[in-house]
Amino acid sequence: MVDASTLPHSTIRTRIALVYGGVFLVLGTALLATVNVASRAGTDSEARAIASSAVV
């Protein structure tokens, strides 16, 4: 492992930026997927409710 005290500050800042960027990318993708799945589930259940009430 490299000693952090010997690294220039720009390298440390770059690593921190990459870590934060990766975390936000993963969390953003997970949030988008969750909203997409929830939206599809809502649309499917609404479509079923409309279809069942239309059949008389």
XYZ file of C-alpha atoms in Angstrom:
56
model
C 0.000 0.000 0.000
C 1.222 3.494 -0.781
C 1.728 5.873 2.118
C -0.832 8.666 1.705
C 1.477 11.265 3.256
C 3.937 10.928 0.352
C 1.292 11.455 -2.341
C 0.650 14.900 -3.785
C -2.635 16.493 -2.739
C -3.951 16.410 -6.301
C -3.702 12.596 -6.363
C -5.624 12.309 -3.100
C -8.288 14.710 -4.366
C -8.537 12.740 -7.604
C -9.042 9.485 -5.690
C -11.697 11.072 -3.484
C -13.453 12.494 -6.550
C -13.386 9.098 -8.272
C -14.770 7.339 -5.192
C -17.569 9.885 -4.768
C -18.295 9.762 -8.508
C -18.528 5.979 -8.426
C -20.796 6.002 -5.375
C -23.146 8.567 -6.924
C -23.164 6.644 -10.207
C -24.155 3.409 -8.457
C -26.774 5.096 -6.251
C -28.202 7.037 -9.199
C -28.483 3.891 -11.299
C -30.150 2.009 -8.442
C -32.621 4.852 -7.883
C -33.438 5.021 -11.591
C -34.003 1.256 -11.751
C -36.213 1.346 -8.643
C -38.360 4.170 -10.022
C -38.601 2.392 -13.377
C -39.740 -0.890 -11.792
C -42.207 0.892 -9.485
C -43.611 2.836 -12.420
C -44.085 -0.319 -14.477
C -45.757 -2.116 -11.561
C -48.146 0.802 -11.066
C -49.003 0.936 -14.757
C -49.615 -2.824 -14.919
C -51.909 -2.841 -11.875
C -53.830 0.182 -13.176
C -54.210 -1.477 -16.570
C -55.552 -4.646 -14.915
C -58.010 -2.636 -12.809
C -59.279 -0.760 -15.864
C -59.564 -3.977 -17.875
C -61.453 -5.806 -15.124
C -63.891 -2.922 -14.608
C -64.466 -2.559 -18.363
C -65.514 -6.205 -18.770
C -69.197 -6.205 -17.847
